[in-house]
Amino acid sequence: MRHPKLAALTVALTAVLVMPVTQSVAQPFPFDPGSFGNGSTGSLGGDDPDIPIENTLPQLSVTTLVDGLDHPWDVVAAPDGAILTGQRSGGFFVRRGDNTTGPVSADLSDLYAQSETGLMGIALARDFAQSRTLYTCQGFSAGGVTDVRVISWTVDAGWTALTRTGT
């Protein structure tokens, strides 16, 4: 070593700076997991106030908008009130703002749908109201290649057809 005193000083300073940090991080978290649940209140310890734990569920109302779909995996709501979903095995279905429903045609001839892949995700472009562009994440298979791709599409004003614009 060229500078043994400098090396020793570096090691000593590192130890002095790191030791307090490791000691403060290694302290146990002061709470009793058994104090939570059953509608009781619990405390995280120290001077923290009690945190109420509620055992009630919110009231929910479920309305079926579309049924008979085969493994719908994603749903997007467009600014015009349309709700679009895709089916894992291929195919799009829409509920338009005027409450009419129907399939949306699209060329999914290269869709790979097996096991946990298929037509998986749908996202509207930030400028969807102007561009009518949306994206899908889907299994792809063509020319001996099988992978997952993001595909861009445009949808017509009537929500009847998607046209592929890129991968």
PDB file of N, CA and C in Angstrom, residues 9-65:
ATOM      1  N   LEU A   9      -7.264   5.249   8.218  1.00  0.00           N
ATOM      2  CA  LEU A   9      -8.194   6.326   8.546  1.00  0.00           C
ATOM      3  C   LEU A   9      -9.525   6.127   7.813  1.00  0.00           C
ATOM      4  N   THR A  10      -9.479   5.713   6.554  1.00  0.00           N
ATOM      5  CA  THR A  10     -10.698   5.472   5.772  1.00  0.00           C
ATOM      6  C   THR A  10     -11.528   4.357   6.394  1.00  0.00           C
ATOM      7  N   VAL A  11     -10.876   3.269   6.797  1.00  0.00           N
ATOM      8  CA  VAL A  11     -11.584   2.158   7.427  1.00  0.00           C
ATOM      9  C   VAL A  11     -12.200   2.604   8.747  1.00  0.00           C
ATOM     10  N   ALA A  12     -11.459   3.349   9.542  1.00  0.00           N
ATOM     11  CA  ALA A  12     -11.964   3.804  10.838  1.00  0.00           C
ATOM     12  C   ALA A  12     -13.162   4.735  10.665  1.00  0.00           C
ATOM     13  N   LEU A  13     -13.083   5.675   9.723  1.00  0.00           N
ATOM     14  CA  LEU A  13     -14.203   6.594   9.479  1.00  0.00           C
ATOM     15  C   LEU A  13     -15.430   5.847   8.973  1.00  0.00           C
ATOM     16  N   THR A  14     -15.230   4.889   8.118  1.00  0.00           N
ATOM     17  CA  THR A  14     -16.352   4.098   7.603  1.00  0.00           C
ATOM     18  C   THR A  14     -17.037   3.363   8.743  1.00  0.00           C
ATOM     19  N   ALA A  15     -16.252   2.761   9.625  1.00  0.00           N
ATOM     20  CA  ALA A  15     -16.821   2.032  10.756  1.00  0.00           C
ATOM     21  C   ALA A  15     -17.588   2.970  11.679  1.00  0.00           C
ATOM     22  N   VAL A  16     -17.040   4.151  11.934  1.00  0.00           N
ATOM     23  CA  VAL A  16     -17.695   5.116  12.819  1.00  0.00           C
ATOM     24  C   VAL A  16     -19.014   5.594  12.213  1.00  0.00           C
ATOM     25  N   LEU A  17     -19.040   5.793  10.903  1.00  0.00           N
ATOM     26  CA  LEU A  17     -20.252   6.287  10.252  1.00  0.00           C
ATOM     27  C   LEU A  17     -21.298   5.195  10.049  1.00  0.00           C
ATOM     28  N   VAL A  18     -20.884   3.971   9.793  1.00  0.00           N
ATOM     29  CA  VAL A  18     -21.825   2.899   9.482  1.00  0.00           C
ATOM     30  C   VAL A  18     -22.407   2.269  10.739  1.00  0.00           C
ATOM     31  N   MET A  19     -21.665   2.118  11.789  1.00  0.00           N
ATOM     32  CA  MET A  19     -22.140   1.432  12.992  1.00  0.00           C
ATOM     33  C   MET A  19     -23.412   2.042  13.570  1.00  0.00           C
ATOM     34  N   PRO A  20     -23.503   3.365  13.764  1.00  0.00           N
ATOM     35  CA  PRO A  20     -24.751   3.907  14.320  1.00  0.00           C
ATOM     36  C   PRO A  20     -25.952   3.645  13.409  1.00  0.00           C
ATOM     37  N   VAL A  21     -25.743   3.669  12.099  1.00  0.00           N
ATOM     38  CA  VAL A  21     -26.844   3.424  11.165  1.00  0.00           C
ATOM     39  C   VAL A  21     -27.332   1.995  11.296  1.00  0.00           C
ATOM     40  N   THR A  22     -26.417   1.031  11.347  1.00  0.00           N
ATOM     41  CA  THR A  22     -26.845  -0.367  11.436  1.00  0.00           C
ATOM     42  C   THR A  22     -27.506  -0.651  12.773  1.00  0.00           C
ATOM     43  N   GLN A  23     -27.060  -0.002  13.832  1.00  0.00           N
ATOM     44  CA  GLN A  23     -27.679  -0.229  15.131  1.00  0.00           C
ATOM     45  C   GLN A  23     -29.092   0.336  15.164  1.00  0.00           C
ATOM     46  N   SER A  24     -29.313   1.513  14.554  1.00  0.00           N
ATOM     47  CA  SER A  24     -30.657   2.091  14.581  1.00  0.00           C
ATOM     48  C   SER A  24     -31.599   1.330  13.668  1.00  0.00           C
ATOM     49  N   VAL A  25     -31.101   0.774  12.588  1.00  0.00           N
ATOM     50  CA  VAL A  25     -31.937   0.003  11.673  1.00  0.00           C
ATOM     51  C   VAL A  25     -32.295  -1.344  12.281  1.00  0.00           C
ATOM     52  N   ALA A  26     -31.418  -1.904  13.086  1.00  0.00           N
ATOM     53  CA  ALA A  26     -31.618  -3.251  13.611  1.00  0.00           C
ATOM     54  C   ALA A  26     -32.571  -3.308  14.801  1.00  0.00           C
ATOM     55  N   GLN A  27     -33.118  -2.184  15.250  1.00  0.00           N
ATOM     56  CA  GLN A  27     -34.016  -2.194  16.393  1.00  0.00           C
ATOM     57  C   GLN A  27     -35.322  -2.897  16.038  1.00  0.00           C
ATOM     58  N   PRO A  28     -35.896  -3.669  16.941  1.00  0.00           N
ATOM     59  CA  PRO A  28     -37.171  -4.340  16.659  1.00  0.00           C
ATOM     60  C   PRO A  28     -38.294  -3.321  16.535  1.00  0.00           C
ATOM     61  N   PHE A  29     -39.306  -3.666  15.741  1.00  0.00           N
ATOM     62  CA  PHE A  29     -40.456  -2.791  15.544  1.00  0.00           C
ATOM     63  C   PHE A  29     -41.404  -2.994  16.721  1.00  0.00           C
ATOM     64  N   PRO A  30     -41.687  -1.948  17.507  1.00  0.00           N
ATOM     65  CA  PRO A  30     -42.426  -2.120  18.763  1.00  0.00           C
ATOM     66  C   PRO A  30     -43.942  -2.151  18.571  1.00  0.00           C
ATOM     67  N   PHE A  31     -44.481  -3.296  18.208  1.00  0.00           N
ATOM     68  CA  PHE A  31     -45.936  -3.422  18.192  1.00  0.00           C
ATOM     69  C   PHE A  31     -46.316  -4.863  18.451  1.00  0.00           C
ATOM     70  N   ASP A  32     -47.535  -5.022  18.854  1.00  0.00           N
ATOM     71  CA  ASP A  32     -48.056  -6.350  19.153  1.00  0.00           C
ATOM     72  C   ASP A  32     -49.024  -6.739  18.050  1.00  0.00           C
ATOM     73  N   PRO A  33     -48.623  -7.657  17.133  1.00  0.00           N
ATOM     74  CA  PRO A  33     -49.520  -8.032  16.050  1.00  0.00           C
ATOM     75  C   PRO A  33     -50.847  -8.590  16.542  1.00  0.00           C
ATOM     76  N   GLY A  34     -50.883  -9.131  17.742  1.00  0.00           N
ATOM     77  CA  GLY A  34     -52.122  -9.676  18.276  1.00  0.00           C
ATOM     78  C   GLY A  34     -53.135  -8.616  18.655  1.00  0.00           C
ATOM     79  N   SER A  35     -52.711  -7.344  18.685  1.00  0.00           N
ATOM     80  CA  SER A  35     -53.639  -6.291  19.073  1.00  0.00           C
ATOM     81  C   SER A  35     -54.505  -5.823  17.917  1.00  0.00           C
ATOM     82  N   PHE A  36     -54.255  -6.330  16.707  1.00  0.00           N
ATOM     83  CA  PHE A  36     -55.039  -5.919  15.550  1.00  0.00           C
ATOM     84  C   PHE A  36     -56.156  -6.915  15.284  1.00  0.00           C
ATOM     85  N   GLY A  37     -57.215  -6.444  14.673  1.00  0.00           N
ATOM     86  CA  GLY A  37     -58.324  -7.310  14.271  1.00  0.00           C
ATOM     87  C   GLY A  37     -59.435  -7.329  15.298  1.00  0.00           C
ATOM     88  N   ASN A  38     -60.481  -8.032  14.999  1.00  0.00           N
ATOM     89  CA  ASN A  38     -61.653  -8.179  15.863  1.00  0.00           C
ATOM     90  C   ASN A  38     -62.258  -6.848  16.282  1.00  0.00           C
ATOM     91  N   GLY A  39     -62.101  -5.823  15.443  1.00  0.00           N
ATOM     92  CA  GLY A  39     -62.716  -4.536  15.733  1.00  0.00           C
ATOM     93  C   GLY A  39     -62.027  -3.770  16.837  1.00  0.00           C
ATOM     94  N   SER A  40     -60.907  -4.269  17.360  1.00  0.00           N
ATOM     95  CA  SER A  40     -60.212  -3.585  18.437  1.00  0.00           C
ATOM     96  C   SER A  40     -59.319  -2.501  17.875  1.00  0.00           C
ATOM     97  N   THR A  41     -58.674  -1.798  18.760  1.00  0.00           N
ATOM     98  CA  THR A  41     -57.689  -0.825  18.313  1.00  0.00           C
ATOM     99  C   THR A  41     -56.326  -1.358  18.657  1.00  0.00           C
ATOM    100  N   GLY A  42     -55.339  -0.921  17.931  1.00  0.00           N
ATOM    101  CA  GLY A  42     -53.979  -1.361  18.182  1.00  0.00           C
ATOM    102  C   GLY A  42     -53.065  -0.162  18.223  1.00  0.00           C
ATOM    103  N   SER A  43     -51.853  -0.371  18.648  1.00  0.00           N
ATOM    104  CA  SER A  43     -50.882   0.701  18.699  1.00  0.00           C
ATOM    105  C   SER A  43     -49.588   0.211  18.092  1.00  0.00           C
ATOM    106  N   LEU A  44     -48.925   1.098  17.377  1.00  0.00           N
ATOM    107  CA  LEU A  44     -47.631   0.760  16.812  1.00  0.00           C
ATOM    108  C   LEU A  44     -46.528   0.989  17.824  1.00  0.00           C
ATOM    109  N   GLY A  45     -46.869   1.315  19.043  1.00  0.00           N
ATOM    110  CA  GLY A  45     -45.892   1.482  20.099  1.00  0.00           C
ATOM    111  C   GLY A  45     -45.452   2.917  20.255  1.00  0.00           C
ATOM    112  N   GLY A  46     -44.644   3.169  21.261  1.00  0.00           N
ATOM    113  CA  GLY A  46     -44.147   4.512  21.502  1.00  0.00           C
ATOM    114  C   GLY A  46     -45.288   5.444  21.851  1.00  0.00           C
ATOM    115  N   ASP A  47     -45.172   6.692  21.403  1.00  0.00           N
ATOM    116  CA  ASP A  47     -46.189   7.700  21.681  1.00  0.00           C
ATOM    117  C   ASP A  47     -47.222   7.810  20.570  1.00  0.00           C
ATOM    118  N   ASP A  48     -47.229   6.867  19.602  1.00  0.00           N
ATOM    119  CA  ASP A  48     -48.184   6.911  18.497  1.00  0.00           C
ATOM    120  C   ASP A  48     -49.599   6.716  19.020  1.00  0.00           C
ATOM    121  N   PRO A  49     -50.577   7.442  18.466  1.00  0.00           N
ATOM    122  CA  PRO A  49     -51.963   7.240  18.901  1.00  0.00           C
ATOM    123  C   PRO A  49     -52.479   5.888  18.419  1.00  0.00           C
ATOM    124  N   ASP A  50     -53.522   5.422  19.062  1.00  0.00           N
ATOM    125  CA  ASP A  50     -54.144   4.169  18.634  1.00  0.00           C
ATOM    126  C   ASP A  50     -54.704   4.329  17.236  1.00  0.00           C
ATOM    127  N   ILE A  51     -54.615   3.278  16.467  1.00  0.00           N
ATOM    128  CA  ILE A  51     -55.147   3.269  15.111  1.00  0.00           C
ATOM    129  C   ILE A  51     -56.380   2.381  15.120  1.00  0.00           C
ATOM    130  N   PRO A  52     -57.564   2.940  14.798  1.00  0.00           N
ATOM    131  CA  PRO A  52     -58.761   2.090  14.808  1.00  0.00           C
ATOM    132  C   PRO A  52     -58.748   1.108  13.645  1.00  0.00           C
ATOM    133  N   ILE A  53     -59.166  -0.088  13.923  1.00  0.00           N
ATOM    134  CA  ILE A  53     -59.259  -1.125  12.906  1.00  0.00           C
ATOM    135  C   ILE A  53     -60.739  -1.471  12.761  1.00  0.00           C
ATOM    136  N   GLU A  54     -61.261  -1.318  11.541  1.00  0.00           N
ATOM    137  CA  GLU A  54     -62.675  -1.589  11.314  1.00  0.00           C
ATOM    138  C   GLU A  54     -62.841  -2.954  10.675  1.00  0.00           C
ATOM    139  N   ASN A  55     -63.852  -3.655  11.096  1.00  0.00           N
ATOM    140  CA  ASN A  55     -64.138  -4.985  10.584  1.00  0.00           C
ATOM    141  C   ASN A  55     -65.336  -4.995   9.650  1.00  0.00           C
ATOM    142  N   THR A  56     -65.744  -3.841   9.153  1.00  0.00           N
ATOM    143  CA  THR A  56     -66.921  -3.780   8.296  1.00  0.00           C
ATOM    144  C   THR A  56     -66.505  -3.532   6.858  1.00  0.00           C
ATOM    145  N   LEU A  57     -67.284  -4.069   5.946  1.00  0.00           N
ATOM    146  CA  LEU A  57     -67.041  -3.873   4.523  1.00  0.00           C
ATOM    147  C   LEU A  57     -67.956  -2.776   4.011  1.00  0.00           C
ATOM    148  N   PRO A  58     -67.512  -2.037   2.997  1.00  0.00           N
ATOM    149  CA  PRO A  58     -68.390  -1.008   2.439  1.00  0.00           C
ATOM    150  C   PRO A  58     -69.563  -1.659   1.700  1.00  0.00           C
ATOM    151  N   GLN A  59     -70.664  -0.954   1.614  1.00  0.00           N
ATOM    152  CA  GLN A  59     -71.811  -1.443   0.855  1.00  0.00           C
ATOM    153  C   GLN A  59     -71.485  -1.341  -0.627  1.00  0.00           C
ATOM    154  N   LEU A  60     -71.666  -2.417  -1.362  1.00  0.00           N
ATOM    155  CA  LEU A  60     -71.371  -2.448  -2.786  1.00  0.00           C
ATOM    156  C   LEU A  60     -72.616  -2.836  -3.557  1.00  0.00           C
ATOM    157  N   SER A  61     -72.690  -2.311  -4.762  1.00  0.00           N
ATOM    158  CA  SER A  61     -73.760  -2.686  -5.669  1.00  0.00           C
ATOM    159  C   SER A  61     -73.104  -3.106  -6.978  1.00  0.00           C
ATOM    160  N   VAL A  62     -73.440  -4.283  -7.474  1.00  0.00           N
ATOM    161  CA  VAL A  62     -72.835  -4.805  -8.693  1.00  0.00           C
ATOM    162  C   VAL A  62     -73.878  -4.804  -9.800  1.00  0.00           C
ATOM    163  N   THR A  63     -73.502  -4.223 -10.933  1.00  0.00           N
ATOM    164  CA  THR A  63     -74.370  -4.213 -12.106  1.00  0.00           C
ATOM    165  C   THR A  63     -73.616  -4.853 -13.254  1.00  0.00           C
ATOM    166  N   THR A  64     -74.175  -5.895 -13.847  1.00  0.00           N
ATOM    167  CA  THR A  64     -73.550  -6.545 -14.995  1.00  0.00           C
ATOM    168  C   THR A  64     -73.870  -5.734 -16.236  1.00  0.00           C
ATOM    169  N   LEU A  65     -72.829  -5.257 -16.912  1.00  0.00           N
ATOM    170  CA  LEU A  65     -73.018  -4.479 -18.133  1.00  0.00           C
ATOM    171  C   LEU A  65     -72.963  -5.359 -19.367  1.00  0.00           C
TER     172      LEU A  65
END
